[in-house]
Coordinates of C-alpha atoms in Angstrom, one line a residue:
X206 CA -56.7 -32.5 44.2
X207 CA -58.5 -35.4 42.8
X208 CA -57.7 -34.3 39.2
X209 CA -54.0 -34.0 40.0
X210 CA -53.8 -37.3 41.7
X211 CA -55.2 -39.0 38.6
X212 CA -52.3 -37.7 36.5
X213 CA -49.9 -40.5 37.4
X214 CA -47.9 -40.1 34.2
X215 CA -46.5 -36.8 35.4
X216 CA -45.8 -37.5 39.0
X217 CA -42.4 -38.9 39.8
X218 CA -41.5 -40.0 43.3
X219 CA -38.2 -38.6 44.5
X220 CA -36.9 -42.1 45.2
X221 CA -37.2 -42.9 41.5
X222 CA -34.6 -40.2 40.8
X223 CA -31.9 -42.0 42.8
X224 CA -29.6 -44.8 41.7
X225 CA -31.2 -48.2 41.4
X226 CA -28.2 -49.7 43.3
X227 CA -29.3 -47.8 46.4
X228 CA -26.0 -45.9 46.7
X229 CA -27.8 -42.6 47.4
X230 CA -26.6 -40.7 44.3
X231 CA -28.8 -39.5 41.5
X232 CA -29.4 -41.9 38.7
X233 CA -29.8 -41.2 35.0
X234 CA -32.0 -42.7 32.3
X235 CA -29.0 -42.8 29.9
X236 CA -27.3 -45.1 32.5
X237 CA -30.3 -47.3 32.9
X238 CA -31.2 -45.6 36.2
X239 CA -27.7 -45.9 37.7
X240 CA -25.4 -43.1 38.9
X241 CA -22.1 -42.5 37.1
X242 CA -20.1 -44.5 39.6
X243 CA -22.3 -47.6 39.5
X244 CA -22.6 -47.3 35.8
X245 CA -18.9 -47.3 35.3
X246 CA -18.5 -50.3 37.5
X247 CA -21.2 -52.1 35.6
X248 CA -19.7 -51.0 32.3
X249 CA -16.2 -52.1 33.3
X250 CA -17.6 -55.4 34.6
X251 CA -19.4 -56.1 31.3
X252 CA -16.4 -55.0 29.3
X253 CA -14.1 -57.3 31.3
X254 CA -16.5 -60.2 30.7
X255 CA -16.5 -59.4 27.0
X256 CA -12.7 -59.3 27.0
X257 CA -12.6 -62.7 28.7
X258 CA -15.1 -64.1 26.3
X259 CA -13.0 -62.8 23.4
X260 CA -9.8 -64.3 24.9
X261 CA -11.6 -67.6 25.3
X262 CA -12.8 -67.5 21.7
X263 CA -9.3 -66.5 20.5
X264 CA -7.7 -69.4 22.4
X265 CA -10.2 -71.8 21.0
X266 CA -9.5 -70.6 17.5
X267 CA -5.8 -70.9 18.2
X268 CA -6.1 -74.5 19.4
X269 CA -8.1 -75.4 16.3
X270 CA -5.5 -73.7 14.1
X271 CA -2.7 -75.6 15.8
X272 CA -4.6 -78.9 15.6
X273 CA -5.2 -78.3 11.9
X274 CA -1.6 -77.4 11.3
X275 CA -0.3 -80.5 13.2
X276 CA -2.7 -82.8 11.3
X277 CA -1.7 -81.4 7.9
X278 CA 2.1 -81.6 8.5
X279 CA 2.1 -84.8 10.5
X280 CA 2.1 -87.1 7.5
X281 CA 4.8 -85.1 5.8
X282 CA 7.2 -85.4 8.8
X283 CA 6.8 -89.2 9.0
X284 CA 8.9 -90.0 5.9
X285 CA 12.1 -88.0 6.7
X286 CA 11.8 -88.9 10.4
X287 CA 14.4 -91.6 10.4
X288 CA 17.3 -89.5 8.9
X289 CA 16.4 -86.5 11.0
X290 CA 17.1 -88.4 14.2
X291 CA 20.8 -88.5 13.4
X292 CA 21.0 -84.8 12.5
X293 CA 21.6 -82.3 15.3
X294 CA 18.9 -79.8 16.2
X295 CA 19.1 -76.5 14.2
X296 CA 17.5 -74.5 16.9
X297 CA 17.7 -75.0 20.7
X298 CA 14.5 -76.1 22.3
X299 CA 14.2 -73.0 24.5
X300 CA 14.3 -70.7 21.5
X301 CA 11.8 -72.9 19.7
X302 CA 9.4 -72.5 22.7
X303 CA 10.0 -68.7 22.9
X304 CA 9.3 -68.4 19.2
X305 CA 6.1 -70.5 19.5
X306 CA 4.9 -68.5 22.5
X307 CA 5.4 -65.1 20.7
X308 CA 3.7 -66.4 17.6
X309 CA 0.7 -67.6 19.7
X310 CA 0.5 -64.3 21.6
X311 CA 0.5 -62.3 18.3
X312 CA -2.3 -64.4 16.8
X313 CA -4.4 -64.3 20.0
X314 CA -4.0 -60.5 20.2
X315 CA -5.0 -60.2 16.6
X316 CA -8.1 -62.3 17.1
X317 CA -8.9 -60.4 20.3
X318 CA -8.7 -57.1 18.5
X319 CA -10.9 -58.4 15.8
X320 CA -13.6 -59.4 18.3
X321 CA -13.3 -56.4 20.5
X322 CA -16.4 -54.1 20.8
X323 CA -14.5 -50.9 19.8
X324 CA -13.2 -52.5 16.6
X325 CA -16.6 -53.7 15.6
X326 CA -18.2 -50.3 16.1
X327 CA -15.4 -48.4 14.3
X328 CA -14.3 -51.0 11.7
X329 CA -16.2 -49.3 8.9
X330 CA -15.0 -45.8 9.8
X331 CA -11.4 -47.1 10.2
X332 CA -11.5 -48.7 6.8
X333 CA -12.7 -45.4 5.2
X334 CA -10.0 -43.6 7.2
X335 CA -7.2 -45.9 6.0
X336 CA -8.4 -45.6 2.4
X337 CA -8.4 -41.8 2.7
X338 CA -4.9 -41.8 4.3
X339 CA -3.6 -43.9 1.5
X340 CA -4.5 -41.1 -1.0
X341 CA -3.8 -38.1 1.1
X342 CA -0.8 -39.3 3.1
X343 CA -0.5 -39.5 6.8
X344 CA -2.4 -36.8 8.6
X345 CA -4.2 -36.2 11.9
X346 CA -7.9 -35.7 12.3
X347 CA -9.2 -32.3 11.2
X348 CA -11.0 -32.0 14.5
X349 CA -7.6 -31.8 16.3
X350 CA -5.5 -30.0 13.7
X351 CA -7.9 -27.2 12.9
X352 CA -7.0 -23.6 13.7
X353 CA -8.0 -22.8 17.3
X354 CA -10.9 -20.5 17.7
X355 CA -11.0 -17.3 19.7
X356 CA -12.9 -19.1 22.5
X357 CA -10.3 -21.9 22.6
X358 CA -7.5 -19.3 22.8
X359 CA -9.3 -17.5 25.6
X360 CA -9.9 -20.6 27.6
X361 CA -6.3 -21.7 27.1
X362 CA -5.0 -18.4 28.4
X363 CA -7.4 -18.5 31.4
X364 CA -6.3 -22.0 32.2
X365 CA -2.6 -21.0 32.1
X366 CA -3.3 -18.0 34.3
X367 CA -5.2 -20.1 36.8
X368 CA -2.4 -22.7 37.0
X369 CA 0.3 -20.1 37.6
X370 CA -1.0 -19.7 41.2
X371 CA -0.4 -23.4 41.8
X372 CA 3.3 -23.1 40.7
X373 CA 4.9 -26.6 40.3
X374 CA 1.6 -28.6 40.5
X375 CA 0.2 -26.2 38.0
X376 CA 2.9 -27.0 35.5
X377 CA 2.4 -30.7 36.0
X378 CA -1.4 -30.4 35.5
X379 CA -0.9 -28.4 32.3
X380 CA 1.6 -30.9 31.0
X381 CA -0.7 -33.9 31.7
X382 CA -3.8 -32.0 30.2
X383 CA -1.9 -31.2 27.0
X384 CA -0.6 -34.8 26.7
X385 CA -4.1 -36.1 27.2
X386 CA -5.5 -33.9 24.4
X387 CA -2.7 -35.0 22.1
X388 CA -3.4 -38.7 22.9
X389 CA -7.0 -38.2 22.1
X390 CA -6.0 -37.3 18.5
X391 CA -4.9 -40.9 18.1
X392 CA -8.2 -42.3 19.3
X393 CA -10.4 -40.7 16.6
X394 CA -11.8 -44.1 15.6
X395 CA -13.1 -45.0 19.1
X396 CA -16.8 -45.1 19.8
X397 CA -18.6 -42.6 22.1
X398 CA -18.5 -45.0 25.1
X399 CA -14.7 -45.6 24.7
X400 CA -14.1 -41.8 24.4
X401 CA -16.2 -41.2 27.5
X402 CA -14.2 -43.9 29.4
X403 CA -10.9 -42.3 28.5
X404 CA -12.1 -38.9 29.7
X405 CA -13.6 -40.3 32.9
X406 CA -10.4 -42.2 33.6
X407 CA -8.4 -39.0 33.2
X408 CA -10.8 -37.2 35.5
X409 CA -10.4 -39.9 38.1
X410 CA -6.6 -40.1 38.0
X411 CA -6.3 -36.3 38.1
X412 CA -8.7 -36.0 41.0
X413 CA -6.8 -38.7 43.0
X414 CA -3.5 -36.9 42.4
X415 CA -5.0 -33.5 43.4
X416 CA -6.6 -35.0 46.5
X417 CA -3.2 -36.3 47.6
X418 CA -1.5 -33.0 46.8
X419 CA -4.1 -30.9 48.6
X420 CA -4.3 -33.3 51.5
X421 CA -8.0 -34.1 51.2
X422 CA -9.3 -30.5 50.5
X423 CA -12.2 -31.4 48.3
X424 CA -13.1 -27.7 47.7
X425 CA -9.7 -27.0 46.1
X426 CA -9.8 -30.2 44.1
X427 CA -13.2 -29.3 42.7
X428 CA -12.1 -25.8 41.8
X429 CA -9.0 -27.2 39.9
X430 CA -11.1 -30.0 38.3
X431 CA -13.6 -27.4 37.0
X432 CA -10.8 -25.6 35.2
X433 CA -9.3 -28.9 33.8
X434 CA -12.7 -29.9 32.5
X435 CA -13.3 -26.5 30.9
X436 CA -9.9 -26.6 29.2
X437 CA -10.1 -30.2 27.9
X438 CA -13.7 -30.2 26.8
X439 CA -13.3 -26.9 25.0
X440 CA -10.5 -28.3 23.0
X441 CA -12.2 -31.6 22.3
X442 CA -15.7 -30.3 21.8
X443 CA -15.8 -30.6 18.0
X444 CA -14.6 -34.2 18.0
X445 CA -16.7 -35.6 20.9
X446 CA -20.0 -33.8 20.7
X447 CA -22.5 -35.9 18.7
X448 CA -19.9 -38.1 17.1
X449 CA -20.6 -39.9 13.9
X450 CA -20.4 -43.3 15.6
X451 CA -23.6 -42.7 17.5
X452 CA -27.2 -42.1 16.6
X453 CA -27.5 -38.9 18.7
X454 CA -28.5 -36.9 15.6
X455 CA -31.3 -39.3 14.8
X456 CA -32.6 -39.0 18.3
X457 CA -32.4 -35.2 18.2
X458 CA -34.7 -35.2 15.1
X459 CA -37.1 -37.7 16.6
X460 CA -37.4 -35.7 19.8
X461 CA -37.8 -32.4 17.9
X462 CA -40.6 -33.9 15.7
X463 CA -42.3 -35.4 18.8
X464 CA -42.3 -32.0 20.6
X465 CA -43.7 -30.3 17.4
X466 CA -46.5 -32.9 17.3
X467 CA -47.4 -32.1 20.9
X468 CA -47.8 -28.3 20.3
X469 CA -51.5 -28.6 21.3
X470 CA -50.8 -29.7 24.9
X471 CA -52.1 -27.0 27.2
X472 CA -51.0 -25.9 30.6
X473 CA -54.1 -27.3 32.1
X474 CA -53.5 -30.8 30.7
X475 CA -50.2 -30.9 32.6
X476 CA -51.6 -29.4 35.8
X477 CA -48.9 -26.7 35.7
X478 CA -49.4 -24.4 38.7
X479 CA -48.2 -21.3 36.8
X480 CA -50.3 -18.2 36.0
X481 CA -48.7 -16.4 33.1
X482 CA -51.2 -13.5 33.5
X483 CA -48.8 -12.3 36.3
X484 CA -46.0 -10.2 34.7
X485 CA -43.3 -11.6 37.0
X486 CA -44.4 -15.2 36.2
X487 CA -44.5 -14.5 32.5
X488 CA -41.0 -13.0 32.7
X489 CA -39.7 -16.1 34.6
X490 CA -41.2 -18.4 32.0
X491 CA -39.5 -16.5 29.2
X492 CA -36.1 -16.6 31.0
X493 CA -36.5 -20.4 31.7
X494 CA -37.2 -21.0 28.0
X495 CA -34.2 -18.8 27.0
X496 CA -31.9 -20.7 29.4
X497 CA -32.8 -24.2 28.1
X498 CA -32.3 -23.0 24.5
X499 CA -29.0 -21.4 25.4
X500 CA -27.7 -24.7 26.6
X501 CA -26.8 -25.8 23.1
X502 CA -24.4 -22.8 22.6
X503 CA -22.2 -23.9 25.5
X504 CA -19.2 -26.1 25.0
X505 CA -18.3 -27.2 28.6
X506 CA -20.6 -29.7 30.3
X507 CA -20.5 -27.7 33.5
X508 CA -21.7 -24.6 31.6
X509 CA -24.6 -26.7 30.0
X510 CA -25.5 -27.8 33.5
X511 CA -25.5 -24.2 34.7
X512 CA -28.1 -23.4 32.0
X513 CA -30.3 -26.2 33.2
X514 CA -29.9 -25.1 36.8
X515 CA -30.8 -21.5 35.9
X516 CA -33.8 -22.6 34.0
X517 CA -35.0 -24.7 37.0
X518 CA -34.6 -21.8 39.4
X519 CA -36.7 -19.6 37.1
X520 CA -39.3 -22.3 37.1
X521 CA -39.3 -22.5 40.9
X522 CA -39.7 -18.7 41.1
X523 CA -42.7 -18.8 38.7
X524 CA -44.4 -21.5 40.8
X525 CA -43.6 -19.6 44.0
X526 CA -45.1 -16.3 42.8
X527 CA -48.2 -18.0 41.4
X528 CA -49.0 -20.1 44.5
X529 CA -47.5 -17.6 47.0
X530 CA -45.7 -20.4 48.8
X531 CA -42.6 -22.5 48.2
X532 CA -42.8 -24.8 45.2
X533 CA -42.7 -28.6 45.6
X534 CA -41.1 -31.3 43.5
X535 CA -44.5 -32.5 42.3
X536 CA -45.1 -29.0 40.8
X537 CA -41.6 -28.7 39.4
X538 CA -41.6 -31.7 37.0
X539 CA -44.8 -30.8 35.2
X540 CA -43.7 -27.2 34.8
X541 CA -40.3 -28.4 33.4
X542 CA -42.1 -30.6 30.9
X543 CA -44.2 -27.6 29.9
X544 CA -41.1 -25.4 29.4
X545 CA -39.4 -28.1 27.3
X546 CA -42.5 -28.4 25.1
X547 CA -42.7 -24.6 24.6
X548 CA -38.9 -24.2 24.0
X549 CA -38.2 -27.3 21.9
X550 CA -34.5 -27.0 22.6
X551 CA -32.1 -27.7 19.7
X552 CA -30.1 -31.0 19.8
X553 CA -31.6 -31.9 23.2
X554 CA -30.6 -35.5 23.1
X555 CA -27.1 -34.7 22.0
X556 CA -26.6 -32.2 24.8
X557 CA -27.9 -34.7 27.4
X558 CA -25.6 -37.4 26.1
X559 CA -22.7 -35.0 26.0
X560 CA -23.2 -34.1 29.6
X561 CA -23.7 -37.7 30.6
X562 CA -20.5 -38.9 28.9
X563 CA -18.0 -36.1 29.6
X564 CA -19.1 -34.1 32.7
X565 CA -17.3 -34.5 35.9
X566 CA -19.2 -37.4 37.5
X567 CA -19.3 -35.7 41.0
X568 CA -21.6 -33.0 39.6
X569 CA -24.1 -35.5 38.3
X570 CA -24.2 -37.7 41.4
X571 CA -24.9 -35.0 44.0
X572 CA -25.9 -31.4 44.4
X573 CA -28.5 -29.2 42.7
X574 CA -26.9 -29.6 39.3
X575 CA -27.4 -33.4 39.4
X576 CA -30.9 -33.1 40.7
X577 CA -32.1 -30.7 38.0
X578 CA -30.3 -32.7 35.3
X579 CA -32.0 -35.9 36.5
X580 CA -35.4 -34.1 36.3
X581 CA -34.6 -33.0 32.8
X582 CA -33.9 -36.5 31.7
X583 CA -37.2 -37.6 33.3
X584 CA -39.0 -34.8 31.5
X585 CA -37.6 -35.9 28.1
X586 CA -38.5 -39.5 28.9
X587 CA -42.0 -38.5 29.8
X588 CA -42.4 -36.5 26.5
X589 CA -41.3 -39.5 24.5
X590 CA -43.8 -41.8 26.2
X591 CA -46.6 -39.3 26.6
X592 CA -50.0 -40.9 25.8
X593 CA -53.7 -40.2 26.3
X594 CA -53.8 -41.6 29.8
X595 CA -51.0 -39.2 30.9
X596 CA -53.2 -36.2 30.0
X597 CA -56.5 -37.6 31.1
X598 CA -57.8 -37.8 27.5
X599 CA -59.6 -40.5 25.6
X600 CA -57.5 -42.3 23.0
X601 CA -59.8 -40.9 20.2
X602 CA -59.2 -37.3 21.3
X603 CA -55.5 -37.9 21.7
X604 CA -55.2 -39.3 18.2
X605 CA -57.3 -36.4 16.7
X606 CA -55.1 -33.8 18.5
X607 CA -51.9 -35.6 17.3
X608 CA -53.1 -35.8 13.7
X609 CA -54.1 -32.1 13.8
X610 CA -57.8 -32.7 12.9
X611 CA -58.9 -30.6 15.9
X612 CA -57.4 -28.4 18.5
X613 CA -58.5 -28.4 22.1
X614 CA -58.4 -24.6 22.1
X615 CA -61.1 -24.2 19.4
X616 CA -63.3 -27.2 20.0
X617 CA -66.8 -25.9 20.6
X618 CA -66.9 -22.2 21.3
X619 CA -63.9 -20.1 20.2
X620 CA -64.1 -17.9 23.2
X621 CA -65.1 -20.4 25.9
X622 CA -61.7 -21.8 26.3
X623 CA -59.9 -18.5 26.7
X624 CA -62.4 -17.0 29.0
X625 CA -62.9 -20.0 31.3
X626 CA -59.2 -20.8 31.8
X627 CA -57.5 -18.5 34.4
X628 CA -53.9 -19.6 33.6
X629 CA -53.8 -19.1 29.9
X630 CA -50.7 -17.5 28.3
X631 CA -51.6 -13.8 27.9
X632 CA -50.2 -13.8 24.3
X633 CA -52.6 -16.7 23.4
X634 CA -55.5 -14.8 25.2
X635 CA -54.7 -11.7 23.1
X636 CA -54.7 -13.8 19.9
X637 CA -58.1 -15.3 20.7
X638 CA -59.4 -11.9 21.7
X639 CA -58.3 -10.5 18.4
X640 CA -59.9 -13.4 16.5
X641 CA -63.1 -12.7 18.3
X642 CA -63.0 -9.0 17.4
X643 CA -62.3 -9.9 13.7
X644 CA -65.2 -12.3 13.8
X645 CA -67.5 -9.6 15.1
X646 CA -66.2 -7.1 12.5
X647 CA -66.8 -9.6 9.8
X648 CA -70.4 -10.0 10.9
X649 CA -71.0 -6.3 11.1
X650 CA -69.4 -5.8 7.7
X651 CA -71.7 -8.4 6.2
X652 CA -74.7 -6.6 7.8
X653 CA -73.6 -3.3 6.3
X654 CA -73.1 -4.9 2.9
X655 CA -76.6 -6.5 3.1
X656 CA -78.1 -3.2 4.1
X657 CA -76.4 -1.4 1.2
X658 CA -77.7 -3.9 -1.3
X659 CA -81.2 -3.6 0.2
X660 CA -81.0 0.2 0.0
X661 CA -79.8 0.0 -3.6
X662 CA -82.7 -2.3 -4.5
X663 CA -85.2 0.0 -2.8
X664 CA -83.7 3.1 -4.6
X665 CA -84.2 1.4 -8.0
X666 CA -87.8 0.5 -7.0
X667 CA -88.5 4.1 -6.0
X668 CA -87.1 5.5 -9.2
X669 CA -89.2 3.0 -11.2
X670 CA -92.3 4.0 -9.2
X671 CA -91.8 7.7 -9.6
X672 CA -91.3 7.2 -13.3
X673 CA -94.6 5.2 -13.6
X674 CA -96.5 7.9 -11.6
X675 CA -95.2 10.7 -13.9
X676 CA -96.1 8.7 -16.9
X677 CA -99.6 8.1 -15.6
X678 CA -100.2 11.8 -14.9
X679 CA -98.9 12.7 -18.3
X680 CA -101.3 10.3 -19.9
X681 CA -104.2 11.4 -17.9
X682 CA -103.5 15.1 -18.2
X683 CA -101.8 15.7 -21.6
X684 CA -99.9 18.9 -22.0
X685 CA -101.6 21.5 -24.2
X686 CA -99.6 24.5 -25.5
X687 CA -101.9 27.6 -26.1
X688 CA -100.9 30.6 -28.4
X689 CA -99.6 33.7 -26.7
X690 CA -102.3 36.3 -25.9
X691 CA -102.2 39.6 -27.8
X692 CA -102.6 43.2 -26.5
X693 CA -106.1 44.8 -26.2
X694 CA -105.7 47.3 -29.0
X695 CA -103.5 45.0 -31.1
X696 CA -106.3 44.7 -33.7
X697 CA -107.1 48.5 -33.9
X698 CA -105.6 49.6 -37.2
X699 CA -106.3 53.3 -36.7
X700 CA -104.4 53.6 -33.4
X701 CA -101.6 55.4 -35.2
X702 CA -103.8 58.4 -35.7
X703 CA -104.7 58.8 -32.1
X704 CA -103.3 61.8 -30.2
X705 CA -100.3 61.2 -28.0
X706 CA -101.1 60.4 -24.4
X707 CA -101.5 63.2 -21.9
X708 CA -98.4 64.2 -20.0
X709 CA -98.7 65.6 -16.4
X710 CA -98.0 69.2 -16.2
X711 CA -97.1 71.3 -13.2
X712 CA -98.7 74.7 -12.8
X713 CA -97.3 77.5 -10.6
X714 CA -100.0 78.7 -8.3

């Protein structure tokens, strides 16, 4: 308990997940801790203030322009002033005032557009687009004029089939949805925030109309809005996901490199209450990793949220099986961080921003989807700010681990870490067990080679010794070859005159 209480960098109080305005809804790090409702109010308030400031600046420039014009033409109008008094007015005074007002409005609007945030963010892209159109002719954005994919066709058919049950309101919903998609084709130069504002305004207007039609039945409204969101975002996905006007891609690469650099973080450092030695727990961990990776393959924000929710439920199941009791929120967040570190999901920041900008705000403000998504944002923020204190490490060890000079798994004894830790991934345990076996085999092989070399040296010495002994014996007892001995009567020259030998004879008795 004392060790876990020291890890303050991982613990997040549940009150910190709520909106900073105190409205009771879940906040989001991308919205500076606010919920979608409060963030839109703050954004619209800041945008209105910016517009007012732009108007004030435009009017100031207009007054300066009028003053400069009056001062430059005042001297020229003094000389013909006397004869002009007798001539009748060429234009009625009312028409002169109307013309002046229209001219002033045109100039103010032009200056206002010049100083507006959307024009500043998209001015460079708009210039390139105009130059391109001057060569290629007038054309729409390729994102909207491309051939529809099979998934887009399937979603369109499902949307039409769903709206058939609503009859007349269904036709109106389909008409407004198609008109909105076509209108987005003319807003290709807007920034991500402006595109998000357009989509959220459409959601809000559609929801208000449906609430009036269904007489306050929130369940029916939510069901229809889910289909509207699926249809619209499937059609607009290519043009609004990770747009060029944002730095989402740069953030994706930074987060991916950060997670790769933290590959050495162990399950013990995060105090994750999960025992992957248990087959059911290991299966839940694999499913959680699969779900968080699969999020990138979805197009609809609601489907991406469903992947996050499924991942979180697998995490809760793994904790429950390990602890044999229901999991708590303090156990969930460290485990979610561990899953993100193991999975390293592709385009994580882009997916989070896509959900934040274009998801139905009611899903992010309440419910389990909003809760799990808020925890994922907290996990990513923790990974980005993870330091030595968060893991109870010294700054020196943390820097050595980050630089790759040493790994906490093989610090002193190669087998001590794997045998002393009960919650080690079984795959990692098997790897270290195999390494230990290979080390032992290497030692035994070296012993066999040393013994073979020793035996070979001894064999050479024995051969040399035997050869020396044989040589000594030969020198001490030289070999003498004597002539072959002859027969006893070999020297008797008269043996040829001897009678023949007696032959045995048999006599009959």
